[in-house]
Amino acid sequence: MNFIDLKSQYQHLKADIDARIHAVLDHGQYIMGPEVAELEAQLAAYVGVKHAIGVSDGTTALQIALMAIGIQPGDEVITTPFTFIATGEMIALLGAKPVFVDIDPATYNLDPNLIEAAITPKTRAIMPVSLYGQCADFDTINAIAAKHNLAVIEDGAQSFGATYKGRKSGALSTIGSTSFFPSKPLGCYGDGGALFTDDDELAKTIRQIRSHGQDRRYHHPIIGLNGRLDTLQAAVLLAKLPSFADEVAARERIGARYSELLKDVARVPALAEGCNSVYAQYTIEIDGREAVQAALKEQGVPTAVHYPVPLNLQPAFAHLNQPVGSFPHAEAAARRVMSLPMHPFLDEATQDQVVAAVKQALA
């Protein structure tokens, strides 16, 4: 049994993917070839923003976004401790301080009610994570940010394709960011990512940063980095985009079926009002996780934990002096969450096998 089944997806789209890849091999423009601009136009139209900028990966996307809004050493950026390391890592890499705020235990996303208490004169931005495929509460977050003149960057690495009150992830903040890592809802065949904004000046800055800070060849008004999206990865994404809406619908259907079948034995994902989820992970909460995972492994059912150690307890952030107990909801989730096999090609028979194994392990 596959935790994520990329092989079935490839077989389903093989002709289109192969044709797109071979077109790049034929024209030979492997860096910033025409497929990159074509993809950016399609991504912008899909998300509903003026600008989509392809970048090398989701982590670099966050770094570029922070650089584009002018984050400097000593600045503070409010974010969640319950996320992949990249979220806090990119803040720290720029010399800024990640200021963690606990999560809403229902959605696992940043709790907006705790944000204002964390704002100081050094705060420059808020970076919510749309975890597991569901967008954070952006109306509330944006209102707080506007009141305090802060930028908002969505870390939407797991939520591309999700909808929040009729708007797409990526179109909900000053800058939206996503990842096209192979296992993401829309994944390429290597690393890839994108940034989204309606702000013309920010888009211009992002494009410059992505290519060593240059506005034209060998002219560098600002300091940037090498953050370009490979043409081959853009080609793969172009082949996948036409069927992406169908895959999102399948993810929603499979996620809802999991929840219906498991709601009596485990805590299943809670969807906030006006939100859907693309279930980048289908994650439940259970007691005795290690024993349950071992039992499922014996039954041939793979599982994963996203994420077992919140950022405040990572050695890299020990200097922030936020020990166990600092963020009780994030820490409780880290002890109890477990992700099950989830992908658009998961058939009901396999899903029933997963559910039966979970129920047996929890009995």
PDB file of N, CA, C and O in Angstrom, residues 32 35-45 47 49-58 60-62 64-65 68 160 170 174-180 192-211 225 227-230 234 237:
ATOM      1  N   MET A  32      14.578  28.981 -17.047  1.00  0.00           N
ATOM      2  CA  MET A  32      13.661  30.062 -17.435  1.00  0.00           C
ATOM      3  C   MET A  32      13.182  29.913 -18.889  1.00  0.00           C
ATOM      4  O   MET A  32      13.024  30.902 -19.622  1.00  0.00           O
ATOM      5  N   GLU A  35       8.136  27.481 -20.771  1.00  0.00           N
ATOM      6  CA  GLU A  35       7.149  26.808 -19.913  1.00  0.00           C
ATOM      7  C   GLU A  35       6.976  27.504 -18.568  1.00  0.00           C
ATOM      8  O   GLU A  35       5.902  27.427 -17.956  1.00  0.00           O
ATOM      9  N   VAL A  36       8.023  28.164 -18.090  1.00  0.00           N
ATOM     10  CA  VAL A  36       7.922  28.844 -16.791  1.00  0.00           C
ATOM     11  C   VAL A  36       6.903  29.981 -16.868  1.00  0.00           C
ATOM     12  O   VAL A  36       6.001  30.088 -16.024  1.00  0.00           O
ATOM     13  N   ALA A  37       7.013  30.824 -17.875  1.00  0.00           N
ATOM     14  CA  ALA A  37       6.047  31.932 -18.038  1.00  0.00           C
ATOM     15  C   ALA A  37       4.646  31.395 -18.312  1.00  0.00           C
ATOM     16  O   ALA A  37       3.651  31.947 -17.818  1.00  0.00           O
ATOM     17  N   GLU A  38       4.552  30.322 -19.085  1.00  0.00           N
ATOM     18  CA  GLU A  38       3.245  29.714 -19.373  1.00  0.00           C
ATOM     19  C   GLU A  38       2.597  29.201 -18.089  1.00  0.00           C
ATOM     20  O   GLU A  38       1.394  29.410 -17.844  1.00  0.00           O
ATOM     21  N   LEU A  39       3.398  28.533 -17.274  1.00  0.00           N
ATOM     22  CA  LEU A  39       2.898  28.030 -15.992  1.00  0.00           C
ATOM     23  C   LEU A  39       2.464  29.187 -15.089  1.00  0.00           C
ATOM     24  O   LEU A  39       1.402  29.129 -14.457  1.00  0.00           O
ATOM     25  N   GLU A  40       3.279  30.228 -15.005  1.00  0.00           N
ATOM     26  CA  GLU A  40       2.949  31.359 -14.142  1.00  0.00           C
ATOM     27  C   GLU A  40       1.608  31.977 -14.519  1.00  0.00           C
ATOM     28  O   GLU A  40       0.803  32.330 -13.649  1.00  0.00           O
ATOM     29  N   ALA A  41       1.355  32.095 -15.813  1.00  0.00           N
ATOM     30  CA  ALA A  41       0.072  32.657 -16.262  1.00  0.00           C
ATOM     31  C   ALA A  41      -1.088  31.761 -15.832  1.00  0.00           C
ATOM     32  O   ALA A  41      -2.134  32.248 -15.372  1.00  0.00           O
ATOM     33  N   GLN A  42      -0.911  30.457 -15.971  1.00  0.00           N
ATOM     34  CA  GLN A  42      -1.982  29.525 -15.593  1.00  0.00           C
ATOM     35  C   GLN A  42      -2.191  29.485 -14.078  1.00  0.00           C
ATOM     36  O   GLN A  42      -3.319  29.397 -13.590  1.00  0.00           O
ATOM     37  N   LEU A  43      -1.089  29.542 -13.320  1.00  0.00           N
ATOM     38  CA  LEU A  43      -1.201  29.554 -11.862  1.00  0.00           C
ATOM     39  C   LEU A  43      -1.910  30.818 -11.374  1.00  0.00           C
ATOM     40  O   LEU A  43      -2.762  30.754 -10.474  1.00  0.00           O
ATOM     41  N   ALA A  44      -1.558  31.963 -11.952  1.00  0.00           N
ATOM     42  CA  ALA A  44      -2.192  33.228 -11.557  1.00  0.00           C
ATOM     43  C   ALA A  44      -3.691  33.177 -11.832  1.00  0.00           C
ATOM     44  O   ALA A  44      -4.513  33.606 -11.000  1.00  0.00           O
ATOM     45  N   ALA A  45      -4.070  32.629 -12.986  1.00  0.00           N
ATOM     46  CA  ALA A  45      -5.484  32.518 -13.329  1.00  0.00           C
ATOM     47  C   ALA A  45      -6.201  31.558 -12.376  1.00  0.00           C
ATOM     48  O   ALA A  45      -7.330  31.835 -11.929  1.00  0.00           O
ATOM     49  N   VAL A  47      -5.368  30.721  -9.232  1.00  0.00           N
ATOM     50  CA  VAL A  47      -5.446  31.248  -7.862  1.00  0.00           C
ATOM     51  C   VAL A  47      -6.312  32.509  -7.803  1.00  0.00           C
ATOM     52  O   VAL A  47      -6.962  32.781  -6.795  1.00  0.00           O
ATOM     53  N   VAL A  49      -5.033  35.772  -8.862  1.00  0.00           N
ATOM     54  CA  VAL A  49      -4.179  36.911  -8.510  1.00  0.00           C
ATOM     55  C   VAL A  49      -3.549  37.477  -9.783  1.00  0.00           C
ATOM     56  O   VAL A  49      -3.541  36.821 -10.836  1.00  0.00           O
ATOM     57  N   LYS A  50      -2.989  38.665  -9.677  1.00  0.00           N
ATOM     58  CA  LYS A  50      -2.349  39.298 -10.828  1.00  0.00           C
ATOM     59  C   LYS A  50      -1.017  38.647 -11.170  1.00  0.00           C
ATOM     60  O   LYS A  50      -0.647  38.536 -12.339  1.00  0.00           O
ATOM     61  N   HIS A  51      -0.299  38.209 -10.142  1.00  0.00           N
ATOM     62  CA  HIS A  51       1.062  37.724 -10.355  1.00  0.00           C
ATOM     63  C   HIS A  51       1.292  36.374  -9.683  1.00  0.00           C
ATOM     64  O   HIS A  51       1.028  36.216  -8.487  1.00  0.00           O
ATOM     65  N   ALA A  52       1.805  35.414 -10.443  1.00  0.00           N
ATOM     66  CA  ALA A  52       2.350  34.169  -9.906  1.00  0.00           C
ATOM     67  C   ALA A  52       3.791  34.072 -10.382  1.00  0.00           C
ATOM     68  O   ALA A  52       4.074  34.295 -11.558  1.00  0.00           O
ATOM     69  N   ILE A  53       4.687  33.783  -9.461  1.00  0.00           N
ATOM     70  CA  ILE A  53       6.116  33.726  -9.789  1.00  0.00           C
ATOM     71  C   ILE A  53       6.639  32.355  -9.375  1.00  0.00           C
ATOM     72  O   ILE A  53       6.639  32.012  -8.191  1.00  0.00           O
ATOM     73  N   GLY A  54       7.067  31.562 -10.347  1.00  0.00           N
ATOM     74  CA  GLY A  54       7.624  30.254 -10.047  1.00  0.00           C
ATOM     75  C   GLY A  54       8.991  30.370  -9.404  1.00  0.00           C
ATOM     76  O   GLY A  54       9.813  31.191  -9.827  1.00  0.00           O
ATOM     77  N   VAL A  55       9.236  29.553  -8.396  1.00  0.00           N
ATOM     78  CA  VAL A  55      10.531  29.557  -7.707  1.00  0.00           C
ATOM     79  C   VAL A  55      11.004  28.132  -7.477  1.00  0.00           C
ATOM     80  O   VAL A  55      10.289  27.171  -7.730  1.00  0.00           O
ATOM     81  N   SER A  56      12.215  28.001  -6.985  1.00  0.00           N
ATOM     82  CA  SER A  56      12.897  26.711  -6.955  1.00  0.00           C
ATOM     83  C   SER A  56      12.290  25.705  -5.982  1.00  0.00           C
ATOM     84  O   SER A  56      12.386  24.497  -6.202  1.00  0.00           O
ATOM     85  N   ASP A  57      11.675  26.171  -4.903  1.00  0.00           N
ATOM     86  CA  ASP A  57      11.101  25.268  -3.900  1.00  0.00           C
ATOM     87  C   ASP A  57      10.294  26.087  -2.899  1.00  0.00           C
ATOM     88  O   ASP A  57      10.374  27.310  -2.869  1.00  0.00           O
ATOM     89  N   GLY A  58       9.524  25.390  -2.073  1.00  0.00           N
ATOM     90  CA  GLY A  58       8.666  26.075  -1.122  1.00  0.00           C
ATOM     91  C   GLY A  58       9.418  26.793  -0.020  1.00  0.00           C
ATOM     92  O   GLY A  58       8.950  27.823   0.485  1.00  0.00           O
ATOM     93  N   THR A  60      12.541  28.201  -0.303  1.00  0.00           N
ATOM     94  CA  THR A  60      13.071  29.426  -0.909  1.00  0.00           C
ATOM     95  C   THR A  60      11.948  30.426  -1.164  1.00  0.00           C
ATOM     96  O   THR A  60      12.165  31.641  -1.067  1.00  0.00           O
ATOM     97  N   ALA A  61      10.758  29.932  -1.462  1.00  0.00           N
ATOM     98  CA  ALA A  61       9.607  30.820  -1.650  1.00  0.00           C
ATOM     99  C   ALA A  61       9.376  31.667  -0.397  1.00  0.00           C
ATOM    100  O   ALA A  61       9.159  32.886  -0.487  1.00  0.00           O
ATOM    101  N   LEU A  62       9.443  31.040   0.764  1.00  0.00           N
ATOM    102  CA  LEU A  62       9.263  31.783   2.017  1.00  0.00           C
ATOM    103  C   LEU A  62      10.386  32.800   2.213  1.00  0.00           C
ATOM    104  O   LEU A  62      10.142  33.942   2.631  1.00  0.00           O
ATOM    105  N   ILE A  64      12.217  34.274  -0.096  1.00  0.00           N
ATOM    106  CA  ILE A  64      12.048  35.378  -1.035  1.00  0.00           C
ATOM    107  C   ILE A  64      10.915  36.301  -0.584  1.00  0.00           C
ATOM    108  O   ILE A  64      11.037  37.535  -0.660  1.00  0.00           O
ATOM    109  N   ALA A  65       9.827  35.724  -0.112  1.00  0.00           N
ATOM    110  CA  ALA A  65       8.705  36.541   0.360  1.00  0.00           C
ATOM    111  C   ALA A  65       9.128  37.450   1.505  1.00  0.00           C
ATOM    112  O   ALA A  65       8.799  38.644   1.540  1.00  0.00           O
ATOM    113  N   ALA A  68      11.338  40.144   0.195  1.00  0.00           N
ATOM    114  CA  ALA A  68      10.604  41.115  -0.619  1.00  0.00           C
ATOM    115  C   ALA A  68       9.894  42.169   0.227  1.00  0.00           C
ATOM    116  O   ALA A  68       9.750  43.318  -0.200  1.00  0.00           O
ATOM    117  N   PHE A 160      -2.312  24.366  -1.590  1.00  0.00           N
ATOM    118  CA  PHE A 160      -2.617  24.809  -2.947  1.00  0.00           C
ATOM    119  C   PHE A 160      -3.865  24.084  -3.442  1.00  0.00           C
ATOM    120  O   PHE A 160      -3.942  22.858  -3.394  1.00  0.00           O
ATOM    121  N   GLY A 170      -3.361  31.263  -1.466  1.00  0.00           N
ATOM    122  CA  GLY A 170      -2.417  32.016  -2.290  1.00  0.00           C
ATOM    123  C   GLY A 170      -2.910  33.402  -2.620  1.00  0.00           C
ATOM    124  O   GLY A 170      -2.119  34.295  -2.914  1.00  0.00           O
ATOM    125  N   THR A 174      -0.873  39.396   1.728  1.00  0.00           N
ATOM    126  CA  THR A 174       0.067  40.254   1.001  1.00  0.00           C
ATOM    127  C   THR A 174       0.833  39.449  -0.045  1.00  0.00           C
ATOM    128  O   THR A 174       0.931  39.833  -1.211  1.00  0.00           O
ATOM    129  N   ILE A 175       1.381  38.325   0.402  1.00  0.00           N
ATOM    130  CA  ILE A 175       2.055  37.370  -0.485  1.00  0.00           C
ATOM    131  C   ILE A 175       1.602  35.971  -0.087  1.00  0.00           C
ATOM    132  O   ILE A 175       1.569  35.628   1.098  1.00  0.00           O
ATOM    133  N   GLY A 176       1.249  35.168  -1.073  1.00  0.00           N
ATOM    134  CA  GLY A 176       0.971  33.760  -0.837  1.00  0.00           C
ATOM    135  C   GLY A 176       2.140  32.931  -1.334  1.00  0.00           C
ATOM    136  O   GLY A 176       2.811  33.289  -2.305  1.00  0.00           O
ATOM    137  N   SER A 177       2.381  31.813  -0.662  1.00  0.00           N
ATOM    138  CA  SER A 177       3.513  30.958  -1.006  1.00  0.00           C
ATOM    139  C   SER A 177       3.040  29.515  -1.066  1.00  0.00           C
ATOM    140  O   SER A 177       2.154  29.118  -0.301  1.00  0.00           O
ATOM    141  N   THR A 178       3.607  28.730  -1.977  1.00  0.00           N
ATOM    142  CA  THR A 178       3.287  27.304  -1.971  1.00  0.00           C
ATOM    143  C   THR A 178       4.496  26.493  -2.400  1.00  0.00           C
ATOM    144  O   THR A 178       5.514  27.030  -2.847  1.00  0.00           O
ATOM    145  N   SER A 179       4.352  25.179  -2.247  1.00  0.00           N
ATOM    146  CA  SER A 179       5.393  24.224  -2.612  1.00  0.00           C
ATOM    147  C   SER A 179       4.831  23.241  -3.624  1.00  0.00           C
ATOM    148  O   SER A 179       3.669  22.843  -3.535  1.00  0.00           O
ATOM    149  N   PHE A 180       5.675  22.845  -4.568  1.00  0.00           N
ATOM    150  CA  PHE A 180       5.327  21.793  -5.516  1.00  0.00           C
ATOM    151  C   PHE A 180       6.200  20.550  -5.309  1.00  0.00           C
ATOM    152  O   PHE A 180       6.453  19.800  -6.249  1.00  0.00           O
ATOM    153  N   GLY A 192      10.078  22.455  -6.292  1.00  0.00           N
ATOM    154  CA  GLY A 192       9.455  23.562  -7.000  1.00  0.00           C
ATOM    155  C   GLY A 192       8.544  24.322  -6.052  1.00  0.00           C
ATOM    156  O   GLY A 192       8.149  23.807  -5.001  1.00  0.00           O
ATOM    157  N   GLY A 193       8.229  25.561  -6.407  1.00  0.00           N
ATOM    158  CA  GLY A 193       7.328  26.355  -5.583  1.00  0.00           C
ATOM    159  C   GLY A 193       6.859  27.574  -6.351  1.00  0.00           C
ATOM    160  O   GLY A 193       7.224  27.774  -7.519  1.00  0.00           O
ATOM    161  N   ALA A 194       6.033  28.383  -5.696  1.00  0.00           N
ATOM    162  CA  ALA A 194       5.547  29.601  -6.339  1.00  0.00           C
ATOM    163  C   ALA A 194       5.142  30.618  -5.292  1.00  0.00           C
ATOM    164  O   ALA A 194       4.832  30.272  -4.142  1.00  0.00           O
ATOM    165  N   LEU A 195       5.149  31.881  -5.718  1.00  0.00           N
ATOM    166  CA  LEU A 195       4.677  32.997  -4.906  1.00  0.00           C
ATOM    167  C   LEU A 195       3.564  33.715  -5.659  1.00  0.00           C
ATOM    168  O   LEU A 195       3.572  33.784  -6.897  1.00  0.00           O
ATOM    169  N   PHE A 196       2.621  34.270  -4.904  1.00  0.00           N
ATOM    170  CA  PHE A 196       1.447  34.919  -5.480  1.00  0.00           C
ATOM    171  C   PHE A 196       1.219  36.275  -4.824  1.00  0.00           C
ATOM    172  O   PHE A 196       1.322  36.409  -3.602  1.00  0.00           O
ATOM    173  N   THR A 197       0.889  37.278  -5.632  1.00  0.00           N
ATOM    174  CA  THR A 197       0.562  38.593  -5.076  1.00  0.00           C
ATOM    175  C   THR A 197      -0.213  39.413  -6.093  1.00  0.00           C
ATOM    176  O   THR A 197      -0.117  39.184  -7.308  1.00  0.00           O
ATOM    177  N   ASP A 198      -0.983  40.367  -5.578  1.00  0.00           N
ATOM    178  CA  ASP A 198      -1.657  41.350  -6.438  1.00  0.00           C
ATOM    179  C   ASP A 198      -0.888  42.665  -6.492  1.00  0.00           C
ATOM    180  O   ASP A 198      -1.291  43.586  -7.200  1.00  0.00           O
ATOM    181  N   ASP A 199       0.204  42.757  -5.746  1.00  0.00           N
ATOM    182  CA  ASP A 199       0.979  43.988  -5.636  1.00  0.00           C
ATOM    183  C   ASP A 199       2.051  44.021  -6.728  1.00  0.00           C
ATOM    184  O   ASP A 199       2.981  43.208  -6.734  1.00  0.00           O
ATOM    185  N   ASP A 200       1.939  44.973  -7.645  1.00  0.00           N
ATOM    186  CA  ASP A 200       2.866  45.041  -8.786  1.00  0.00           C
ATOM    187  C   ASP A 200       4.312  45.226  -8.336  1.00  0.00           C
ATOM    188  O   ASP A 200       5.226  44.606  -8.886  1.00  0.00           O
ATOM    189  N   GLU A 201       4.528  46.096  -7.361  1.00  0.00           N
ATOM    190  CA  GLU A 201       5.896  46.367  -6.911  1.00  0.00           C
ATOM    191  C   GLU A 201       6.503  45.151  -6.205  1.00  0.00           C
ATOM    192  O   GLU A 201       7.681  44.833  -6.394  1.00  0.00           O
ATOM    193  N   LEU A 202       5.696  44.490  -5.387  1.00  0.00           N
ATOM    194  CA  LEU A 202       6.195  43.278  -4.732  1.00  0.00           C
ATOM    195  C   LEU A 202       6.527  42.209  -5.761  1.00  0.00           C
ATOM    196  O   LEU A 202       7.542  41.515  -5.643  1.00  0.00           O
ATOM    197  N   ALA A 203       5.678  42.068  -6.772  1.00  0.00           N
ATOM    198  CA  ALA A 203       5.945  41.077  -7.814  1.00  0.00           C
ATOM    199  C   ALA A 203       7.259  41.374  -8.531  1.00  0.00           C
ATOM    200  O   ALA A 203       8.058  40.460  -8.799  1.00  0.00           O
ATOM    201  N   LYS A 204       7.490  42.640  -8.817  1.00  0.00           N
ATOM    202  CA  LYS A 204       8.740  43.046  -9.465  1.00  0.00           C
ATOM    203  C   LYS A 204       9.941  42.696  -8.587  1.00  0.00           C
ATOM    204  O   LYS A 204      10.953  42.146  -9.067  1.00  0.00           O
ATOM    205  N   THR A 205       9.819  42.994  -7.295  1.00  0.00           N
ATOM    206  CA  THR A 205      10.907  42.694  -6.361  1.00  0.00           C
ATOM    207  C   THR A 205      11.141  41.196  -6.240  1.00  0.00           C
ATOM    208  O   THR A 205      12.296  40.727  -6.226  1.00  0.00           O
ATOM    209  N   ILE A 206      10.057  40.428  -6.163  1.00  0.00           N
ATOM    210  CA  ILE A 206      10.173  38.969  -6.055  1.00  0.00           C
ATOM    211  C   ILE A 206      10.898  38.405  -7.274  1.00  0.00           C
ATOM    212  O   ILE A 206      11.788  37.548  -7.140  1.00  0.00           O
ATOM    213  N   ARG A 207      10.541  38.881  -8.456  1.00  0.00           N
ATOM    214  CA  ARG A 207      11.187  38.388  -9.678  1.00  0.00           C
ATOM    215  C   ARG A 207      12.680  38.728  -9.691  1.00  0.00           C
ATOM    216  O   ARG A 207      13.506  37.929 -10.148  1.00  0.00           O
ATOM    217  N   GLN A 208      13.023  39.909  -9.185  1.00  0.00           N
ATOM    218  CA  GLN A 208      14.437  40.283  -9.118  1.00  0.00           C
ATOM    219  C   GLN A 208      15.188  39.407  -8.110  1.00  0.00           C
ATOM    220  O   GLN A 208      16.275  38.894  -8.415  1.00  0.00           O
ATOM    221  N   ILE A 209      14.620  39.234  -6.927  1.00  0.00           N
ATOM    222  CA  ILE A 209      15.275  38.415  -5.904  1.00  0.00           C
ATOM    223  C   ILE A 209      15.494  37.002  -6.422  1.00  0.00           C
ATOM    224  O   ILE A 209      16.565  36.407  -6.223  1.00  0.00           O
ATOM    225  N   ARG A 210      14.490  36.462  -7.102  1.00  0.00           N
ATOM    226  CA  ARG A 210      14.567  35.095  -7.628  1.00  0.00           C
ATOM    227  C   ARG A 210      15.777  34.885  -8.537  1.00  0.00           C
ATOM    228  O   ARG A 210      16.327  33.792  -8.633  1.00  0.00           O
ATOM    229  N   SER A 211      16.209  35.941  -9.202  1.00  0.00           N
ATOM    230  CA  SER A 211      17.295  35.823 -10.176  1.00  0.00           C
ATOM    231  C   SER A 211      18.453  36.746  -9.803  1.00  0.00           C
ATOM    232  O   SER A 211      18.811  37.662 -10.531  1.00  0.00           O
ATOM    233  N   LEU A 225      19.072  35.969  -4.845  1.00  0.00           N
ATOM    234  CA  LEU A 225      19.583  34.609  -4.734  1.00  0.00           C
ATOM    235  C   LEU A 225      19.206  33.850  -6.001  1.00  0.00           C
ATOM    236  O   LEU A 225      18.548  34.402  -6.887  1.00  0.00           O
ATOM    237  N   GLY A 227      16.846  31.459  -7.144  1.00  0.00           N
ATOM    238  CA  GLY A 227      15.604  30.811  -6.731  1.00  0.00           C
ATOM    239  C   GLY A 227      14.702  30.471  -7.893  1.00  0.00           C
ATOM    240  O   GLY A 227      13.485  30.458  -7.765  1.00  0.00           O
ATOM    241  N   ARG A 228      15.295  30.169  -9.048  1.00  0.00           N
ATOM    242  CA  ARG A 228      14.494  29.947 -10.251  1.00  0.00           C
ATOM    243  C   ARG A 228      13.873  28.549 -10.273  1.00  0.00           C
ATOM    244  O   ARG A 228      14.474  27.586  -9.787  1.00  0.00           O
ATOM    245  N   LEU A 229      12.697  28.459 -10.871  1.00  0.00           N
ATOM    246  CA  LEU A 229      12.041  27.181 -11.105  1.00  0.00           C
ATOM    247  C   LEU A 229      12.577  26.578 -12.396  1.00  0.00           C
ATOM    248  O   LEU A 229      12.601  27.235 -13.439  1.00  0.00           O
ATOM    249  N   ASP A 230      13.010  25.315 -12.351  1.00  0.00           N
ATOM    250  CA  ASP A 230      13.515  24.647 -13.554  1.00  0.00           C
ATOM    251  C   ASP A 230      12.416  24.500 -14.596  1.00  0.00           C
ATOM    252  O   ASP A 230      11.270  24.181 -14.270  1.00  0.00           O
ATOM    253  N   ALA A 234       8.442  23.008 -14.463  1.00  0.00           N
ATOM    254  CA  ALA A 234       7.288  23.766 -14.961  1.00  0.00           C
ATOM    255  C   ALA A 234       6.512  22.939 -15.975  1.00  0.00           C
ATOM    256  O   ALA A 234       5.269  22.943 -15.994  1.00  0.00           O
ATOM    257  N   LEU A 237       4.362  20.379 -14.212  1.00  0.00           N
ATOM    258  CA  LEU A 237       3.206  21.026 -13.592  1.00  0.00           C
ATOM    259  C   LEU A 237       2.159  21.426 -14.630  1.00  0.00           C
ATOM    260  O   LEU A 237       0.958  21.321 -14.389  1.00  0.00           O
TER     261      LEU A 237
END
